[in-house]
mmCIF file of N, CA and C in Angstrom:
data_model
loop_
_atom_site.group_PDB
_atom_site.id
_atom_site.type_symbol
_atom_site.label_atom_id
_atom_site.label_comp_id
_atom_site.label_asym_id
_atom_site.label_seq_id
_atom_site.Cartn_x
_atom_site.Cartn_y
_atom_site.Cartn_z
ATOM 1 N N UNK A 4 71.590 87.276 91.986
ATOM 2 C CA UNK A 4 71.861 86.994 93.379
ATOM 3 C C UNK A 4 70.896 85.925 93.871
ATOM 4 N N UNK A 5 71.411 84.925 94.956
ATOM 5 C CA UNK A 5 70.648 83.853 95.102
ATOM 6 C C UNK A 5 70.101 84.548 96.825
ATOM 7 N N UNK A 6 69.051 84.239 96.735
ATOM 8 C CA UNK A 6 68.022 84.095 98.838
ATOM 9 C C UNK A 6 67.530 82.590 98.988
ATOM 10 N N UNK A 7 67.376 83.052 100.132
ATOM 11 C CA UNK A 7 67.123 81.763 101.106
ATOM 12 C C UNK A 7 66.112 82.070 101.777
ATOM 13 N N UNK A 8 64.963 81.379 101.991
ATOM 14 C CA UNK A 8 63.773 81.697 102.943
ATOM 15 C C UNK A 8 63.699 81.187 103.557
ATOM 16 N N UNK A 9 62.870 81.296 105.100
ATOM 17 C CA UNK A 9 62.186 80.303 105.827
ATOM 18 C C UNK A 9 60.983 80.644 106.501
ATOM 19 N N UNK A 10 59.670 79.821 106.614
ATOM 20 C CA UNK A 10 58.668 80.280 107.018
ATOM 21 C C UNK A 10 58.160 79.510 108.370
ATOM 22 N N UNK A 11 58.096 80.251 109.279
ATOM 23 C CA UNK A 11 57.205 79.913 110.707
ATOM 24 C C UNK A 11 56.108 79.179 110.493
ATOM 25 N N UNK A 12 55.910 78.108 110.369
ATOM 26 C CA UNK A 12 54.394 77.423 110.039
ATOM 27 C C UNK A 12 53.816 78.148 111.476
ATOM 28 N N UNK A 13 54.359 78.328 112.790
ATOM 29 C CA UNK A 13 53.562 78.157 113.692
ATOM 30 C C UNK A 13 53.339 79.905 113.827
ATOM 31 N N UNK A 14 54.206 80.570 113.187
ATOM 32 C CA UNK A 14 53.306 81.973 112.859
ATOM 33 C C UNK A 14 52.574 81.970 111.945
ATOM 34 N N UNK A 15 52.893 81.874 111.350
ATOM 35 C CA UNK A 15 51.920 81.845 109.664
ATOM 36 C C UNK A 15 50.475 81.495 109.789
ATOM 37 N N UNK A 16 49.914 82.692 108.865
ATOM 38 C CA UNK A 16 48.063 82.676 109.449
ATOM 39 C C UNK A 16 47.912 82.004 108.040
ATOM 40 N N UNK A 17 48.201 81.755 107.229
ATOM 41 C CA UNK A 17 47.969 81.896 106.023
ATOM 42 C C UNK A 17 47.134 82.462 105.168
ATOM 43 N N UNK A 18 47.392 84.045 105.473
ATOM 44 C CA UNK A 18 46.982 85.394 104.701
ATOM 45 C C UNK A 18 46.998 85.234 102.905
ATOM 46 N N UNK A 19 48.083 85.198 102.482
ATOM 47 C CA UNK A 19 48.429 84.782 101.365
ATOM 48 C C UNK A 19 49.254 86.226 100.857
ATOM 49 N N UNK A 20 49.417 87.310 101.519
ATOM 50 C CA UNK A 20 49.798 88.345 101.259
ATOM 51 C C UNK A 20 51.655 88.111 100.758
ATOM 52 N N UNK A 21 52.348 87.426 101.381
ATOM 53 C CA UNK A 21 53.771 86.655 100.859
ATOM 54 C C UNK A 21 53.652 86.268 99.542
ATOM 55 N N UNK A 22 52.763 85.299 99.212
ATOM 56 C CA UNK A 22 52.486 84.289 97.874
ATOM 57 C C UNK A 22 51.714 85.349 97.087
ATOM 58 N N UNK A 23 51.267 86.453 97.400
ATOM 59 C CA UNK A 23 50.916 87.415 96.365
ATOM 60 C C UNK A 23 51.818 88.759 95.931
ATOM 61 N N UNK A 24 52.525 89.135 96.958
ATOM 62 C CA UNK A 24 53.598 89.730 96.893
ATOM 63 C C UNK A 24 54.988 89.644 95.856
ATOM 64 N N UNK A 25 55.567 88.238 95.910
ATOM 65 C CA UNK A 25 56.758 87.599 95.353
ATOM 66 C C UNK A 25 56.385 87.742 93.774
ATOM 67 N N UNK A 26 57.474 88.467 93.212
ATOM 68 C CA UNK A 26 57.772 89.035 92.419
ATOM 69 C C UNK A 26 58.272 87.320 91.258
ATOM 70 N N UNK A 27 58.909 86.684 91.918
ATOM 71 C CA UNK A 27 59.152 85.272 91.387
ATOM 72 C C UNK A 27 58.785 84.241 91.310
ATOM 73 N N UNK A 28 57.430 84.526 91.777
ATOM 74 C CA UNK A 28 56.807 83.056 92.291
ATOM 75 C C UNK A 28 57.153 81.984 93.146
ATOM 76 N N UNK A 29 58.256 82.269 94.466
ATOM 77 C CA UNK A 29 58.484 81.488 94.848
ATOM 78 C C UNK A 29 57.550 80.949 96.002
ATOM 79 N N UNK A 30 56.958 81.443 96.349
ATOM 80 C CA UNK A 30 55.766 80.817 96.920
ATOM 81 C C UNK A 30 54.410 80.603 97.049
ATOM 82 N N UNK A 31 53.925 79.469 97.381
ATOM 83 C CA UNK A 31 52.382 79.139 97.598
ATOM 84 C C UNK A 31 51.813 78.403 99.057
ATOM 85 N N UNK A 32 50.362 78.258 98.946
ATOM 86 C CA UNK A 32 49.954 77.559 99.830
ATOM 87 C C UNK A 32 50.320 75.779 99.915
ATOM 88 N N UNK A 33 50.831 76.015 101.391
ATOM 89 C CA UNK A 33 51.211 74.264 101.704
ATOM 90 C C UNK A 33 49.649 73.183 101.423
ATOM 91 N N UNK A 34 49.961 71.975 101.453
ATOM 92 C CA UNK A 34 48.464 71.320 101.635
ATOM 93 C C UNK A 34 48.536 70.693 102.244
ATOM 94 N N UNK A 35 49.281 70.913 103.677
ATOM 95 C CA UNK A 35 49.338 70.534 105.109
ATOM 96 C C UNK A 35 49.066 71.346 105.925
ATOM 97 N N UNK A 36 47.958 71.224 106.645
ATOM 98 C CA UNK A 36 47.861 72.655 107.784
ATOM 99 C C UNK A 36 48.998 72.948 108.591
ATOM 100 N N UNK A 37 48.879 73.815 109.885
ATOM 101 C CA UNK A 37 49.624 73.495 110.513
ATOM 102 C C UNK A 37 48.900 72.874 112.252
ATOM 103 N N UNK A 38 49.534 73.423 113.513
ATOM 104 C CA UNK A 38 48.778 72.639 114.804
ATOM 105 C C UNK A 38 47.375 73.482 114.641
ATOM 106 N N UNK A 39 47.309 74.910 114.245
ATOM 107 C CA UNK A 39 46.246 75.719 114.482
ATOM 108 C C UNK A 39 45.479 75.361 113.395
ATOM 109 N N UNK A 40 45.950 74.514 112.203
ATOM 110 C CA UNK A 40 44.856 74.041 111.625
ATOM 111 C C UNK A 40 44.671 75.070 110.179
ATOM 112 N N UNK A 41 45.665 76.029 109.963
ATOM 113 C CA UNK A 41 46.125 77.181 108.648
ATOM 114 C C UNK A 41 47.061 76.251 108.045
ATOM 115 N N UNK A 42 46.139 76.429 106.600
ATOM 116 C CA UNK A 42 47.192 75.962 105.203
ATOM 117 C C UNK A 42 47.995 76.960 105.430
ATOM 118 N N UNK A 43 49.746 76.973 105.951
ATOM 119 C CA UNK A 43 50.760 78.088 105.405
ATOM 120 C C UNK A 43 51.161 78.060 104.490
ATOM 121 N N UNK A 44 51.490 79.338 104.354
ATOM 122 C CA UNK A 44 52.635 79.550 102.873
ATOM 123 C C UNK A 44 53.878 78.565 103.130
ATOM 124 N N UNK A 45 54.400 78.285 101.613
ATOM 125 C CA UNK A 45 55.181 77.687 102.105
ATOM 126 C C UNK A 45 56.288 77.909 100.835
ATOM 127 N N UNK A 46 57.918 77.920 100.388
ATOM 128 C CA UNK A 46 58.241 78.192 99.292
ATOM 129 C C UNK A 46 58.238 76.757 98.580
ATOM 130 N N UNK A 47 57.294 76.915 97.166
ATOM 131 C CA UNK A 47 57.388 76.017 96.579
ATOM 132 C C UNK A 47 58.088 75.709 95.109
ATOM 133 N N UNK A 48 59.323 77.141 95.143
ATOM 134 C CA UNK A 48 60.015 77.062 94.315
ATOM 135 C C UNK A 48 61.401 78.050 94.971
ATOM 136 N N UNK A 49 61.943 77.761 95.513
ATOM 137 C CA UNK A 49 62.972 78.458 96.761
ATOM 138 C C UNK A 49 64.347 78.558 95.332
ATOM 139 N N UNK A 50 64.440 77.393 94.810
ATOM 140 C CA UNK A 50 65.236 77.754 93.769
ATOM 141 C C UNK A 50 65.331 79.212 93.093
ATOM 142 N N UNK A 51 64.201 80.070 92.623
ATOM 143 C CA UNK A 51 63.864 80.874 92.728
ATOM 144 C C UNK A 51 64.158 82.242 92.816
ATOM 145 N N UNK A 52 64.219 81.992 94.362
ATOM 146 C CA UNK A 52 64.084 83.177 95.358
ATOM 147 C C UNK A 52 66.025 84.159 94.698
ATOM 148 N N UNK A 53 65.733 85.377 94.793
ATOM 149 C CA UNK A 53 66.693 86.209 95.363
ATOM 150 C C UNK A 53 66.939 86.913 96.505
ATOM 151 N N UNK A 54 66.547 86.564 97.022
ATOM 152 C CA UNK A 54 66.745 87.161 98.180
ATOM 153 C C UNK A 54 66.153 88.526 98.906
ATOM 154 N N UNK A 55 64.849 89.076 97.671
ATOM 155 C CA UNK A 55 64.283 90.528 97.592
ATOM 156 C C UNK A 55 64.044 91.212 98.942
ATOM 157 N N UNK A 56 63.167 90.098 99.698
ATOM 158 C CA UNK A 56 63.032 90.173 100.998
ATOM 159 C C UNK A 56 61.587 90.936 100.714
ATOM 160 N N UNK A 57 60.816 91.149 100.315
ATOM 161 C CA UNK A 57 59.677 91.732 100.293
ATOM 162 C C UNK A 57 58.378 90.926 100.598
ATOM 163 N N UNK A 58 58.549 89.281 100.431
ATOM 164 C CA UNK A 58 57.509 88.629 101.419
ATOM 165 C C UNK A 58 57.367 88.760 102.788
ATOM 166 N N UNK A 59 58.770 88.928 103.409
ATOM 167 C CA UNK A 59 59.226 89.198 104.842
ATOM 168 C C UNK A 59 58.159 90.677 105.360
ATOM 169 N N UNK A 60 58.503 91.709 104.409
ATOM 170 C CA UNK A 60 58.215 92.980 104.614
ATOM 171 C C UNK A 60 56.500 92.941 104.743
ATOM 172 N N UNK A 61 55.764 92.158 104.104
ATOM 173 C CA UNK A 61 54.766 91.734 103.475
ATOM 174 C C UNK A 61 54.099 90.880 105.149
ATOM 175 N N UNK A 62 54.575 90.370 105.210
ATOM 176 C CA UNK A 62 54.160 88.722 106.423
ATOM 177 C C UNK A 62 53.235 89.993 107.806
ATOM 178 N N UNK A 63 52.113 90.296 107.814
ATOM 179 C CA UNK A 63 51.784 90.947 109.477
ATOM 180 C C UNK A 63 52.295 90.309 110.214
ATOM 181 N N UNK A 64 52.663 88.895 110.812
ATOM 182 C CA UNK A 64 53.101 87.896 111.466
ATOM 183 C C UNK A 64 54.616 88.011 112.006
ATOM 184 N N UNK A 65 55.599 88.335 110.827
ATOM 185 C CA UNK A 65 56.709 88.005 111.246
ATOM 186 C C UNK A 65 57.196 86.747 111.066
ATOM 187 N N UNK A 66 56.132 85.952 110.590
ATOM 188 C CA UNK A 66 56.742 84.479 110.174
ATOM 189 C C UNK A 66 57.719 84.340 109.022
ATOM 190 N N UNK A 67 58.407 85.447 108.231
ATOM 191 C CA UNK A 67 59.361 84.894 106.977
ATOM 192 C C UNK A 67 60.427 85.632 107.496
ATOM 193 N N UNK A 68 61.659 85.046 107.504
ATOM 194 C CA UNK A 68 63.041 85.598 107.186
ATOM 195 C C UNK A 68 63.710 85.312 106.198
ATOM 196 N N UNK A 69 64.094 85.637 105.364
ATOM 197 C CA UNK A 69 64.919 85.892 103.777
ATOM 198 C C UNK A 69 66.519 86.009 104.121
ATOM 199 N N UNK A 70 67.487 85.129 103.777
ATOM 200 C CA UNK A 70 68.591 85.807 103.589
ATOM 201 C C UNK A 70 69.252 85.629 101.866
ATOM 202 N N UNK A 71 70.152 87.040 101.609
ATOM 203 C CA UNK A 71 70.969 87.055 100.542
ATOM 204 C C UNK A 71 72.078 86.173 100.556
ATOM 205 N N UNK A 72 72.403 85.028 99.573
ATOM 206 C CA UNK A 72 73.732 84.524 99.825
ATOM 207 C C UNK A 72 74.751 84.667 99.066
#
């Protein structure tokens, strides 16, 4: 099954708890901050993703939504 992510740069603390979580490696730290000045997560292999949804579950923030397609 294929997912789709997307991440809130402007929530995103960049914890790293998402990018340690993912079971697939689909994500890591960006090497662009964001306005607050946090490297976010960011997916750097979205190809990847299934859709598990467990970075989402993972995020304190609320910054990831996952969909199954």
């Amino acid at each position: 099954m294929k997912g789709r992510i997307a991440i809130d740069r402007d929530l995103c603390k960049g914890c790293k708890y998402c990018v340690l979580s993912c079971p697939e490696e689909v994500l890591g730290i960006d090497e662009q901050f964001n306005a607050c000045g946090v490297f976010t997560a960011k997916a750097v292999h979205p190809e990847r993703c299934t859709g598990c949804g467990i970075c989402a579950q993972m995020c304190p923030d609320v910054a990831i939504v996952v969909w199954k397609e």
